[in-house]
Amino acid sequence: GAVVSQHPSRVICKSGTSVKIECRSLDFQATTMFWYRQFPKQSLMLMATSNEGSKATYEQGVEKDKFLINHASLTLSTLTVTSAHPEDSSFYICSARGDRGDQETQYFGPGTRLLVL
Amino acid sequence: GDSVTQMEGPVTLSEEAFLTINCTYTATGYPSLFWYVQYPGEGLQLLLKATKADDKGSNKGFEATYRKETTSFHLEKGSVQVSDSAVYFCALRRGGNKLVFGAGTILRVKS
């Protein structure tokens, strides 16, 4: 199946710093990428949807200035958590949809664990 | 708003046991329903889906039937294997892109 990677898989940072998470579609072109956040024992919550070359669409309650999303190419989207605080600690998951297989199916990355101290 | 509720885990079974993971949903209209599986260290993978009432999705021995009357999409497998140990997520999509997920159910299969 289609492969989506995320980097890093785990990151620890100090409060106030910014952290960038990369999401790559390795063997297909991703016209749309999605970013999710997952709290322990809770479901994945969609944060934003991005289409290549255009601004991301954020879900209600998600701060766009806090979570910067860039989808600059058909294989790469980045999520930058700006001025991170301990409450931003979470598991961040991306998914991608594009020209592989069923064009409605989202292919998920393995996730990035962020811990803000 | 739309929501998905699935049974809490972990569910622990012996190999070759019968598996049921319950999933119910709340949504207006006719959503598409999905089961995703996440193996350790990997991303979520689509396991099966159903797009209309009474549809049965199936894959790798797993089945789920879209029951509109009970707003349910329970996942079943007749004989589980150790390799089925994973986290299972029920989800719905009602038009557009947005998937709404349940909280996930951990399945542990012992040999």
CSV table of C-alpha atoms in Angstrom, one decimal:
chain,number,residue,atom,x,y,z
A,1,GLY,CA,0.0,0.0,0.0
A,2,ALA,CA,0.9,3.6,-0.1
A,3,VAL,CA,3.5,4.8,2.4
A,4,VAL,CA,3.4,8.0,4.4
A,5,SER,CA,6.4,8.8,6.7
A,6,GLN,CA,6.7,11.3,9.5
A,7,HIS,CA,9.8,12.8,11.0
A,8,PRO,CA,10.7,12.9,13.8
A,9,SER,CA,8.9,10.0,15.4
A,10,ARG,CA,9.5,11.5,18.8
A,11,VAL,CA,10.6,15.0,20.0
A,12,ILE,CA,11.2,16.6,23.3
A,13,CYS,CA,11.6,20.3,23.5
A,14,LYS,CA,11.6,23.2,26.0
A,15,SER,CA,8.7,25.4,26.6
A,16,GLY,CA,8.7,28.4,24.2
A,17,THR,CA,10.6,26.8,21.4
A,18,SER,CA,9.1,25.8,18.0
A,19,VAL,CA,9.0,22.4,16.6
A,20,LYS,CA,8.6,21.3,13.0
A,21,ILE,CA,7.1,17.9,12.1
A,22,GLU,CA,7.4,16.6,8.5
A,23,CYS,CA,4.9,14.4,6.7
A,24,ARG,CA,6.0,12.8,3.4
A,25,SER,CA,4.2,10.6,0.9
A,26,LEU,CA,6.9,8.3,-0.3
A,27,ASP,CA,5.4,6.6,-3.4
A,28,PHE,CA,2.5,8.8,-4.5
A,29,GLN,CA,1.5,12.4,-5.0
A,30,ALA,CA,-0.6,13.7,-2.2
A,31,THR,CA,-2.9,16.4,-3.3
A,32,THR,CA,-4.5,16.7,0.1
A,33,MET,CA,-2.9,16.2,3.5
A,34,PHE,CA,-4.5,16.1,6.9
A,35,TRP,CA,-3.1,16.7,10.4
A,36,TYR,CA,-4.6,15.1,13.4
A,37,ARG,CA,-3.9,15.2,17.1
A,38,GLN,CA,-4.5,12.4,19.5
A,39,PHE,CA,-4.7,12.6,23.3
A,40,PRO,CA,-4.2,9.4,25.4
A,41,LYS,CA,-7.2,7.1,25.2
A,42,GLN,CA,-9.0,9.5,23.0
A,43,SER,CA,-9.8,9.6,19.3
A,44,LEU,CA,-7.9,11.3,16.6
A,45,MET,CA,-9.1,14.9,16.2
A,46,LEU,CA,-8.7,16.6,12.8
A,47,MET,CA,-6.7,19.8,13.2
A,48,ALA,CA,-6.5,21.0,9.6
A,49,THR,CA,-6.7,20.0,5.9
A,50,SER,CA,-4.2,21.3,3.4
A,51,ASN,CA,-4.1,21.2,-0.4
A,52,GLU,CA,-0.8,21.5,-2.2
A,53,GLY,CA,0.0,25.1,-2.9
A,54,SER,CA,-2.9,26.7,-1.0
A,55,LYS,CA,-3.5,27.7,2.6
A,56,ALA,CA,-4.6,25.1,5.1
A,57,THR,CA,-8.2,24.9,6.3
A,58,TYR,CA,-8.3,24.7,10.1
A,59,GLU,CA,-11.0,23.0,12.2
A,60,GLN,CA,-12.9,25.1,14.7
A,61,GLY,CA,-10.9,25.7,17.9
A,62,VAL,CA,-7.5,25.1,16.3
A,63,GLU,CA,-5.2,28.2,16.4
A,64,LYS,CA,-3.8,28.7,13.0
A,65,ASP,CA,-1.0,31.0,14.3
A,66,LYS,CA,0.0,28.3,16.8
A,67,PHE,CA,0.0,25.4,14.4
A,68,LEU,CA,1.5,26.5,11.1
A,69,ILE,CA,0.9,24.1,8.2
A,70,ASN,CA,2.8,24.3,4.9
A,71,HIS,CA,2.0,22.0,2.0
A,72,ALA,CA,4.6,23.2,-0.4
A,73,SER,CA,4.9,20.2,-2.7
A,74,LEU,CA,2.9,17.1,-3.6
A,75,THR,CA,5.0,14.9,-1.3
A,76,LEU,CA,5.6,17.1,1.7
A,77,SER,CA,3.6,18.9,4.4
A,78,THR,CA,5.0,20.3,7.6
A,79,LEU,CA,3.4,21.2,10.9
A,80,THR,CA,5.2,23.7,13.0
A,81,VAL,CA,4.1,24.1,16.6
A,82,THR,CA,5.2,27.6,17.5
A,83,SER,CA,6.1,28.7,21.0
A,84,ALA,CA,5.3,25.2,22.3
A,85,HIS,CA,3.9,24.8,25.8
A,86,PRO,CA,3.3,21.7,27.9
A,87,GLU,CA,-0.3,21.6,26.9
A,88,ASP,CA,0.8,21.1,23.3
A,89,SER,CA,2.3,17.7,24.3
A,90,SER,CA,0.5,15.1,22.2
A,91,PHE,CA,0.6,12.6,19.5
A,92,TYR,CA,0.4,14.2,16.0
A,93,ILE,CA,-0.6,12.1,13.0
A,94,CYS,CA,-0.7,13.1,9.4
A,95,SER,CA,-2.5,11.4,6.5
A,96,ALA,CA,-2.4,12.0,2.8
A,97,ARG,CA,-4.8,11.4,-0.1
A,98,GLY,CA,-3.9,11.6,-3.7
A,99,ASP,CA,-3.3,9.7,-6.9
A,100,ARG,CA,-2.8,6.2,-5.3
A,101,GLY,CA,-5.6,3.6,-5.4
A,102,ASP,CA,-9.0,4.7,-4.2
A,103,GLN,CA,-8.7,8.4,-4.3
A,104,GLU,CA,-10.9,8.8,-1.3
A,105,THR,CA,-8.7,6.8,1.0
A,106,GLN,CA,-6.4,8.5,3.4
A,107,TYR,CA,-3.0,6.9,4.1
A,108,PHE,CA,-1.7,7.6,7.5
A,109,GLY,CA,1.8,8.2,8.9
A,110,PRO,CA,3.0,6.5,12.0
A,111,GLY,CA,2.7,9.6,14.2
A,112,THR,CA,5.0,12.0,16.1
A,113,ARG,CA,5.1,12.1,19.9
A,114,LEU,CA,5.7,15.6,21.1
A,115,LEU,CA,6.7,16.3,24.7
A,116,VAL,CA,7.1,19.9,25.8
A,117,LEU,CA,8.9,20.4,29.1
B,1,GLY,CA,-22.4,16.9,15.8
B,2,ASP,CA,-21.1,13.6,14.4
B,3,SER,CA,-19.6,11.2,16.8
B,4,VAL,CA,-18.4,7.6,17.0
B,5,THR,CA,-18.4,5.5,20.2
B,6,GLN,CA,-16.6,2.2,20.4
B,7,MET,CA,-16.1,-0.3,23.2
B,8,GLU,CA,-13.3,0.4,25.6
B,9,GLY,CA,-10.4,-1.9,25.7
B,10,PRO,CA,-8.2,-3.6,26.0
B,11,VAL,CA,-9.8,-6.7,24.7
B,12,THR,CA,-7.8,-9.8,25.5
B,13,LEU,CA,-8.5,-13.0,23.6
B,14,SER,CA,-6.9,-16.3,23.1
B,15,GLU,CA,-5.9,-17.4,19.6
B,16,GLU,CA,-8.8,-18.7,17.5
B,17,ALA,CA,-11.4,-17.0,19.7
B,18,PHE,CA,-14.3,-15.0,18.2
B,19,LEU,CA,-13.9,-11.2,18.1
B,20,THR,CA,-16.5,-8.5,18.3
B,21,ILE,CA,-15.6,-4.9,18.8
B,22,ASN,CA,-18.7,-2.7,19.1
B,23,CYS,CA,-19.1,0.6,17.3
B,24,THR,CA,-22.1,2.9,17.2
B,25,TYR,CA,-22.3,6.3,15.6
B,26,THR,CA,-24.3,9.5,15.6
B,27,ALA,CA,-24.7,11.4,12.4
B,28,THR,CA,-27.3,13.0,10.2
B,29,GLY,CA,-27.9,11.5,6.8
B,30,TYR,CA,-26.0,8.6,5.5
B,31,PRO,CA,-22.3,8.6,6.4
B,32,SER,CA,-19.7,6.2,5.1
B,33,LEU,CA,-18.3,3.9,7.8
B,34,PHE,CA,-14.8,2.6,8.2
B,35,TRP,CA,-12.6,0.4,10.4
B,36,TYR,CA,-8.9,1.3,10.6
B,37,VAL,CA,-6.2,-0.8,12.2
B,38,GLN,CA,-2.9,0.4,13.7
B,39,TYR,CA,-0.2,-2.1,14.2
B,40,PRO,CA,2.6,-1.2,16.7
B,41,GLY,CA,4.9,1.4,15.3
B,42,GLU,CA,2.9,1.9,12.1
B,43,GLY,CA,0.3,4.3,10.7
B,44,LEU,CA,-3.4,3.6,10.6
B,45,GLN,CA,-4.4,1.4,7.7
B,46,LEU,CA,-7.9,1.1,6.2
B,47,LEU,CA,-9.2,-2.3,7.1
B,48,LEU,CA,-12.7,-2.2,5.6
B,49,LYS,CA,-15.5,0.2,4.8
B,50,ALA,CA,-19.2,0.4,3.9
B,51,THR,CA,-20.8,3.2,2.2
B,52,LYS,CA,-24.6,2.5,2.5
B,53,ALA,CA,-27.0,0.7,4.8
B,54,ASP,CA,-26.8,-3.1,4.8
B,55,ASP,CA,-23.4,-3.0,3.0
B,56,LYS,CA,-20.9,-5.5,4.5
B,57,GLY,CA,-17.3,-4.6,4.4
B,58,SER,CA,-14.8,-7.4,4.7
B,59,ASN,CA,-11.0,-7.9,4.6
B,60,LYS,CA,-8.5,-10.3,6.1
B,61,GLY,CA,-11.3,-12.3,7.7
B,62,PHE,CA,-12.8,-9.3,9.4
B,63,GLU,CA,-16.3,-8.2,8.6
B,64,ALA,CA,-18.6,-5.3,9.6
B,65,THR,CA,-22.2,-4.6,8.5
B,66,TYR,CA,-23.6,-1.1,8.2
B,67,ARG,CA,-26.8,-1.2,10.3
B,68,LYS,CA,-28.7,2.0,10.0
B,69,GLU,CA,-31.6,0.9,12.2
B,70,THR,CA,-29.2,0.5,15.1
B,71,THR,CA,-26.6,3.0,13.9
B,72,SER,CA,-23.9,0.4,14.4
B,73,PHE,CA,-20.9,-1.0,12.5
B,74,HIS,CA,-19.6,-3.8,14.7
B,75,LEU,CA,-16.3,-5.4,13.8
B,76,GLU,CA,-16.2,-9.2,13.9
B,77,LYS,CA,-13.7,-12.0,13.1
B,78,GLY,CA,-14.4,-15.7,13.6
B,79,SER,CA,-10.9,-16.7,14.6
B,80,VAL,CA,-8.3,-14.2,15.7
B,81,GLN,CA,-4.5,-14.7,15.5
B,82,VAL,CA,-1.7,-13.2,17.5
B,83,SER,CA,-0.8,-11.1,14.5
B,84,ASP,CA,-4.2,-9.4,14.8
B,85,SER,CA,-3.0,-7.7,18.0
B,86,ALA,CA,-3.4,-3.9,17.2
B,87,VAL,CA,-5.5,-0.9,17.9
B,88,TYR,CA,-8.8,-0.8,16.0
B,89,PHE,CA,-10.5,2.5,15.2
B,90,CYS,CA,-14.1,2.9,13.9
B,91,ALA,CA,-14.7,6.1,11.9
B,92,LEU,CA,-17.3,7.8,9.8
B,93,ARG,CA,-17.3,10.3,7.0
B,94,ARG,CA,-20.3,12.4,6.0
B,95,GLY,CA,-19.5,14.0,2.8
B,96,GLY,CA,-16.2,16.0,2.2
B,97,ASN,CA,-12.9,15.0,3.6
B,98,LYS,CA,-13.5,14.9,7.3
B,99,LEU,CA,-13.1,11.5,9.1
B,100,VAL,CA,-14.6,11.3,12.7
B,101,PHE,CA,-12.9,8.6,14.7
B,102,GLY,CA,-13.8,6.6,17.8
B,103,ALA,CA,-11.3,6.4,20.7
B,104,GLY,CA,-9.8,3.2,19.5
B,105,THR,CA,-9.9,-0.3,21.0
B,106,ILE,CA,-6.7,-2.2,21.9
B,107,LEU,CA,-6.9,-5.9,20.9
B,108,ARG,CA,-4.4,-8.3,22.5
B,109,VAL,CA,-4.4,-11.9,21.3
B,110,LYS,CA,-2.5,-14.5,23.3
B,111,SER,CA,-1.1,-17.7,21.9
